[in-house]
Coordinates of C-alpha atoms in Angstrom, one line a residue:
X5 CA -8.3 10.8 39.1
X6 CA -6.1 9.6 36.7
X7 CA -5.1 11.8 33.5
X8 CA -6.8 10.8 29.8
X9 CA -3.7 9.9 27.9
X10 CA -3.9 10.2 23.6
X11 CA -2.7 7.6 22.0
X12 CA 0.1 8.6 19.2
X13 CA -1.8 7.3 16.5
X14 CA -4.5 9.3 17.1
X15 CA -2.3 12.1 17.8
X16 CA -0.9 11.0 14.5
X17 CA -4.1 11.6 12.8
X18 CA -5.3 14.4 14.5
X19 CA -7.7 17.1 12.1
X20 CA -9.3 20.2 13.1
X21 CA -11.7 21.4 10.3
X22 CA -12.4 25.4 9.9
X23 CA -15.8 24.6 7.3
X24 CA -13.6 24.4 4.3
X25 CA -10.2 22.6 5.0
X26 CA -8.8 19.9 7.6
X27 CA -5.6 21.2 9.0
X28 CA -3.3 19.1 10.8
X29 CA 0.5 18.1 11.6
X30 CA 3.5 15.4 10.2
X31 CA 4.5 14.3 13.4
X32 CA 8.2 13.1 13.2
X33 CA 7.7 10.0 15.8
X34 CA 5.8 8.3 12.5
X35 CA 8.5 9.4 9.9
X36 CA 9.5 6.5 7.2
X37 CA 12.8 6.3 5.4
X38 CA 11.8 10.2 3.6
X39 CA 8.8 10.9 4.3
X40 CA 6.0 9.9 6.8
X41 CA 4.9 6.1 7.0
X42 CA 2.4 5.6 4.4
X43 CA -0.1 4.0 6.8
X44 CA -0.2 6.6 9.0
X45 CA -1.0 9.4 5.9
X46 CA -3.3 7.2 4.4
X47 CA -5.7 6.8 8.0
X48 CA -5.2 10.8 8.1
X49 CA -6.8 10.9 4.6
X50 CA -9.6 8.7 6.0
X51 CA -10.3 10.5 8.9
X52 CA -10.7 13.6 6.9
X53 CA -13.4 11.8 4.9
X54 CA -14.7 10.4 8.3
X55 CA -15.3 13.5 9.9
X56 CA -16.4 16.1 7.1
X57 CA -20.0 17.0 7.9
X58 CA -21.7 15.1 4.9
X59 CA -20.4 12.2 4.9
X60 CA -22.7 9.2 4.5
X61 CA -22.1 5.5 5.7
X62 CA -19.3 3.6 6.1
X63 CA -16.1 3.3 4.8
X64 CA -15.7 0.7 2.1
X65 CA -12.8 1.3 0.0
X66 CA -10.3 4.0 0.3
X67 CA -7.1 4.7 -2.3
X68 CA -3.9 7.0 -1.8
X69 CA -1.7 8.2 -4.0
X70 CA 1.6 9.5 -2.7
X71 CA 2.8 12.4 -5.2
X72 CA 5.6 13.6 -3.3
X73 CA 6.7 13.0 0.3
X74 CA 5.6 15.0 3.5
X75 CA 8.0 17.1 5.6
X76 CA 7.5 17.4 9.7
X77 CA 5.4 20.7 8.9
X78 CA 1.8 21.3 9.2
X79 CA -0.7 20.3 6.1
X80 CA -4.0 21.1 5.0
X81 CA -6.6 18.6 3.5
X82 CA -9.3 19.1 1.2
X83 CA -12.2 16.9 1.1
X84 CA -15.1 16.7 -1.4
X85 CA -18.0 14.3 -1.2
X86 CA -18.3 14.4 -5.3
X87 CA -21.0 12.4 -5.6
X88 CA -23.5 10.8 -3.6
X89 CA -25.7 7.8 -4.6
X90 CA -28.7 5.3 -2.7
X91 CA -26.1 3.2 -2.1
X92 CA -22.2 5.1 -2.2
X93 CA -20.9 7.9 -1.6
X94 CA -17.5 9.1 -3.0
X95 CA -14.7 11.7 -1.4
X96 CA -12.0 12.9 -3.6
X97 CA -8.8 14.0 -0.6
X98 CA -6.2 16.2 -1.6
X99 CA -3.6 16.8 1.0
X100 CA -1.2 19.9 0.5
X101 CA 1.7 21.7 2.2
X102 CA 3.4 25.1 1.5
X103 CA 0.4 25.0 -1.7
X104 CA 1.7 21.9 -3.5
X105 CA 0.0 18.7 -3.7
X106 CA 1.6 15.7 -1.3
X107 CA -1.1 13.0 -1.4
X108 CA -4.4 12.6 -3.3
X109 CA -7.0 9.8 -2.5
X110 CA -10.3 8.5 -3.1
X111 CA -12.7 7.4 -0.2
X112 CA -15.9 5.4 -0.7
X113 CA -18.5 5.1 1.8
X114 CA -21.9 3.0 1.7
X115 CA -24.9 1.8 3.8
X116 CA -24.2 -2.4 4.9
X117 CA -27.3 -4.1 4.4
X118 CA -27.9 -8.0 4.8
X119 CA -26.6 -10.1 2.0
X120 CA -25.3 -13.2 0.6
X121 CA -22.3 -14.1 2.8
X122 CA -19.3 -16.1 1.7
X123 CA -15.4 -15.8 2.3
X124 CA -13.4 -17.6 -0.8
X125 CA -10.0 -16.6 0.6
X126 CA -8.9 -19.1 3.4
X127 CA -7.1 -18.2 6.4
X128 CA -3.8 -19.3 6.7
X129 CA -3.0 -21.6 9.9
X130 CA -0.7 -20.5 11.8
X131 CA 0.7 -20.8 15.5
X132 CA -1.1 -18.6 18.2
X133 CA -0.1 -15.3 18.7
X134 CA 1.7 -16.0 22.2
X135 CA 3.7 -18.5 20.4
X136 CA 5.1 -15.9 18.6
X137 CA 8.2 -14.0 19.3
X138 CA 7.9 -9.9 18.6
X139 CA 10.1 -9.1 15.5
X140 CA 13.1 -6.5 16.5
X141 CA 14.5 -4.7 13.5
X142 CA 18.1 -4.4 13.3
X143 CA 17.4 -0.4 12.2
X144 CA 14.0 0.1 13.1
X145 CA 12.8 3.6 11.8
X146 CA 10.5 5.8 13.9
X147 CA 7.2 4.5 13.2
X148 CA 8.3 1.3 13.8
X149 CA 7.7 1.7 17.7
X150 CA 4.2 2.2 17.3
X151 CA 3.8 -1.4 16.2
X152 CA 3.7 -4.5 18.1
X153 CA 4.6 -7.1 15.2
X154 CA 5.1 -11.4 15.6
X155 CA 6.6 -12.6 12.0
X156 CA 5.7 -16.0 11.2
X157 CA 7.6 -16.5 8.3
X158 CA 8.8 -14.2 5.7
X159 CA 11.3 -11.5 6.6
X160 CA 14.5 -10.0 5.4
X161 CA 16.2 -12.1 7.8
X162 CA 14.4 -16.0 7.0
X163 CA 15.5 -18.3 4.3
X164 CA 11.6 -18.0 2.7
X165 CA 12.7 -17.8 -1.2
X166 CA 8.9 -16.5 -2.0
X167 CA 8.1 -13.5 -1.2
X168 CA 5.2 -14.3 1.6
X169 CA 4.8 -12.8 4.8
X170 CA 2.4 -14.5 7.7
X171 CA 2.5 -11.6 10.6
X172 CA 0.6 -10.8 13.9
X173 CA 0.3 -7.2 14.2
X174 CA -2.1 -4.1 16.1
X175 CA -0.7 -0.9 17.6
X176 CA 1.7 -0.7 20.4
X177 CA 0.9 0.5 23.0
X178 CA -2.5 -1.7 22.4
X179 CA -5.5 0.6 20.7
X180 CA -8.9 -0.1 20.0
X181 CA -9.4 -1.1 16.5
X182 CA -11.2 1.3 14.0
X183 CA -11.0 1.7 10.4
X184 CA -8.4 4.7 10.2
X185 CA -5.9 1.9 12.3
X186 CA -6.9 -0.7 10.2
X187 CA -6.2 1.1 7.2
X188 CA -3.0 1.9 8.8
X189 CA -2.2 -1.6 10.0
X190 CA -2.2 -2.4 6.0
X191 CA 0.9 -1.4 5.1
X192 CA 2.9 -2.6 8.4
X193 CA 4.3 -5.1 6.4
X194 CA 8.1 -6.0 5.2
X195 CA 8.2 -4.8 1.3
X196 CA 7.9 -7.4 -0.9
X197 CA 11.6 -6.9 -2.8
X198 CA 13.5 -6.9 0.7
X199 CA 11.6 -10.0 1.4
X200 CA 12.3 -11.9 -2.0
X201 CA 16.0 -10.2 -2.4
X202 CA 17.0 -10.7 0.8
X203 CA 18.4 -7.1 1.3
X204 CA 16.6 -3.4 1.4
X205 CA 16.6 -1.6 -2.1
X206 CA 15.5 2.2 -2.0
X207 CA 11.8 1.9 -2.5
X208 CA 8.4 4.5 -2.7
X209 CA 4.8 3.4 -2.4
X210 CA 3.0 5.0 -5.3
X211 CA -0.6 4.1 -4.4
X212 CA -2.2 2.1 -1.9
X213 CA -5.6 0.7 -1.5
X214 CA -7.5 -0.8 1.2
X215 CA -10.9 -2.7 0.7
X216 CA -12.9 -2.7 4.5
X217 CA -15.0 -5.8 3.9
X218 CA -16.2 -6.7 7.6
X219 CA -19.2 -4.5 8.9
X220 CA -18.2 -1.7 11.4
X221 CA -19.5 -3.9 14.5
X222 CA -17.0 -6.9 13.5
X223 CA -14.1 -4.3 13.3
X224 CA -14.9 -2.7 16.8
X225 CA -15.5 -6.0 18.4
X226 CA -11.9 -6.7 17.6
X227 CA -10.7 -4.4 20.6
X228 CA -7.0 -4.7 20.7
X229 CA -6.6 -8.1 19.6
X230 CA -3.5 -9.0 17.6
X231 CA -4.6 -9.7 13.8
X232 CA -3.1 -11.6 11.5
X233 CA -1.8 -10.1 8.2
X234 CA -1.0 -12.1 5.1
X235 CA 0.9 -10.1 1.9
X236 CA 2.5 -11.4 -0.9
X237 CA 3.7 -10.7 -4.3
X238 CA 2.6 -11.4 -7.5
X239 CA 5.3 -9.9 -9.7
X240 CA 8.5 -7.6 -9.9
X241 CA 9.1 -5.7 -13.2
X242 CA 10.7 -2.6 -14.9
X243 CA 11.0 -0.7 -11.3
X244 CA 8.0 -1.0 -9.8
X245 CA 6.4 -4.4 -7.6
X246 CA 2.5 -5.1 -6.4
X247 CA 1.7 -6.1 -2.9
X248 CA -1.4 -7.9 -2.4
X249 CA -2.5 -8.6 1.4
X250 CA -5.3 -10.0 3.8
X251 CA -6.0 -9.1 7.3
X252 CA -8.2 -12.0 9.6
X253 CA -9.4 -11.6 13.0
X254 CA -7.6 -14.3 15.3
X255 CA -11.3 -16.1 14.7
X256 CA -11.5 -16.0 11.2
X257 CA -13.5 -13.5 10.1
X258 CA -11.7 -11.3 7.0
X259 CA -11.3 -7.9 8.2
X260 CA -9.8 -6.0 5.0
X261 CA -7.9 -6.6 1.5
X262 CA -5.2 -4.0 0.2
X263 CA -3.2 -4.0 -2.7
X264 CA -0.1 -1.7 -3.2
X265 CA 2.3 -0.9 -6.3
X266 CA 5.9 0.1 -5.1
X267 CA 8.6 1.9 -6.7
X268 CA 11.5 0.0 -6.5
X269 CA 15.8 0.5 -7.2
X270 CA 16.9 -2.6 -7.5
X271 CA 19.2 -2.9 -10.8
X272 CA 20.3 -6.1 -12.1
X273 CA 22.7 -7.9 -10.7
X274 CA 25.8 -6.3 -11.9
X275 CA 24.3 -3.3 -13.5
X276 CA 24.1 0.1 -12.0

């Protein structure tokens, strides 16, 4: 009989709860540029919503706010429904190590009923997956692996002068989809100022925010199907840029929105 194998993800993500707090683990095979990849902390803060004992619904909107960044050391999360509604209910997430706050993030979960239905954003067409070739970075970082990615056009590496990116992505090796991936999958993308500049610049998410608008059924049904992520820019000012993305299903249907502002070190050209 052959052995269960965890995927790393949810090895990742892994929470064990003692009726107060969710304890779990950085793991160093997701670590960033100096701290873990924000995808990866921010399906962690989701699971802890996910799995506290009141919770209520579905997820609909979650936001993270990276304070400081994580070491490879264990942390402890604390999750509060703070208020709960006929329709909503909202988590406030704090994440902590050694007894300082890392992460905080909002979590908002609510009953799907039958509605009005209509998708204004239009999916971008684009070749097949298959047609494709997988994206190999010239310095990929560690949580890179865990990412099977096909850019279509906008990279570091493409003469694109906006700052668009068109990208096939899921989890590698392949993983069921779920929302704690999706939300992860969110912020797989190239950052917008190596994209438009050409060049990597030291840069820090500050808060990220992810927007689940398929019901849970659509998500599921996607199994391990490549998606197709769209981000873009919409300015760059002062230190700081936004990131404003889309991710379809290969037929269509609009899975999630996230939006992202980015700390960014990337003087004027000539100025230090």
């Amino acid at each position: 009989m052959s052995q269960l194998v965890t995927h790393a993800f949810d090895e990742a993500t892994a929470l064990s709860y003692d009726g107060q707090r969710f304890h779990g683990h950085v793991k160093a095979e997701y670590y960033n540029m100096v701290g873990p990849f924000g995808g990866v902390t921010a399906a962690t803060m989701l699971k802890a919503a996910l799995s506290h004992p009141e919770r209520l619904g579905h997820p609909l909107a979650l936001t993270v706010n990276f304070a400081a960044p994580a070491k490879v050391a264990p942390f402890v999360i604390e999750a509060i429904p703070v208020r709960t509604n006929r329709s909503t209910q909202h988590f406030m997430l704090t994440m902590m190590q050694d007894g300082e706050v890392i992460t905080t993030a909002t979590a908002v979960f609510g009953m799907r009923r039958e509605s009005f239905v209509h998708t204004e954003a239009v999916m971008p067409d684009v070749p097949r997956p298959a047609d494709v070739p997988r994206f190999v970075a010239p310095a990929p970082l560690p949580w890179m692996q865990w990412y099977h990615v096909r850019l279509i056009r906008g990279s570091a590496f493409d003469d694109v002068q906006d700052a668009t990116t068109y990208q096939w992505m899921r989890d590698d090796p392949p993983r069921p989809l779920d929302h704690a991936a999706l939300a992860a999958l969110c912020d797989t993308f190239v950052p917008r100022v190596y994209v438009k500049l050409k060049r990597p610049v030291p840069i820090g998410t500050v808060t990220f925010t992810v927007y689940f608008l398929a019901d849970p059924e659509t998500i599921f049904r996607q199994g391990t199907n490549e998606l197709l992520g769209v981000a873009r820019a919409t300015g760059f000012s002062h230190g700081y840029f936004d990131q404003v993305g889309e991710v379809w299903s290969q037929d269509g249907e609009l899975l999630a929105t996230t939006t992202q502002l980015v700390y960014m070190k990337a003087p004027i050209s000539g100025s230090s």
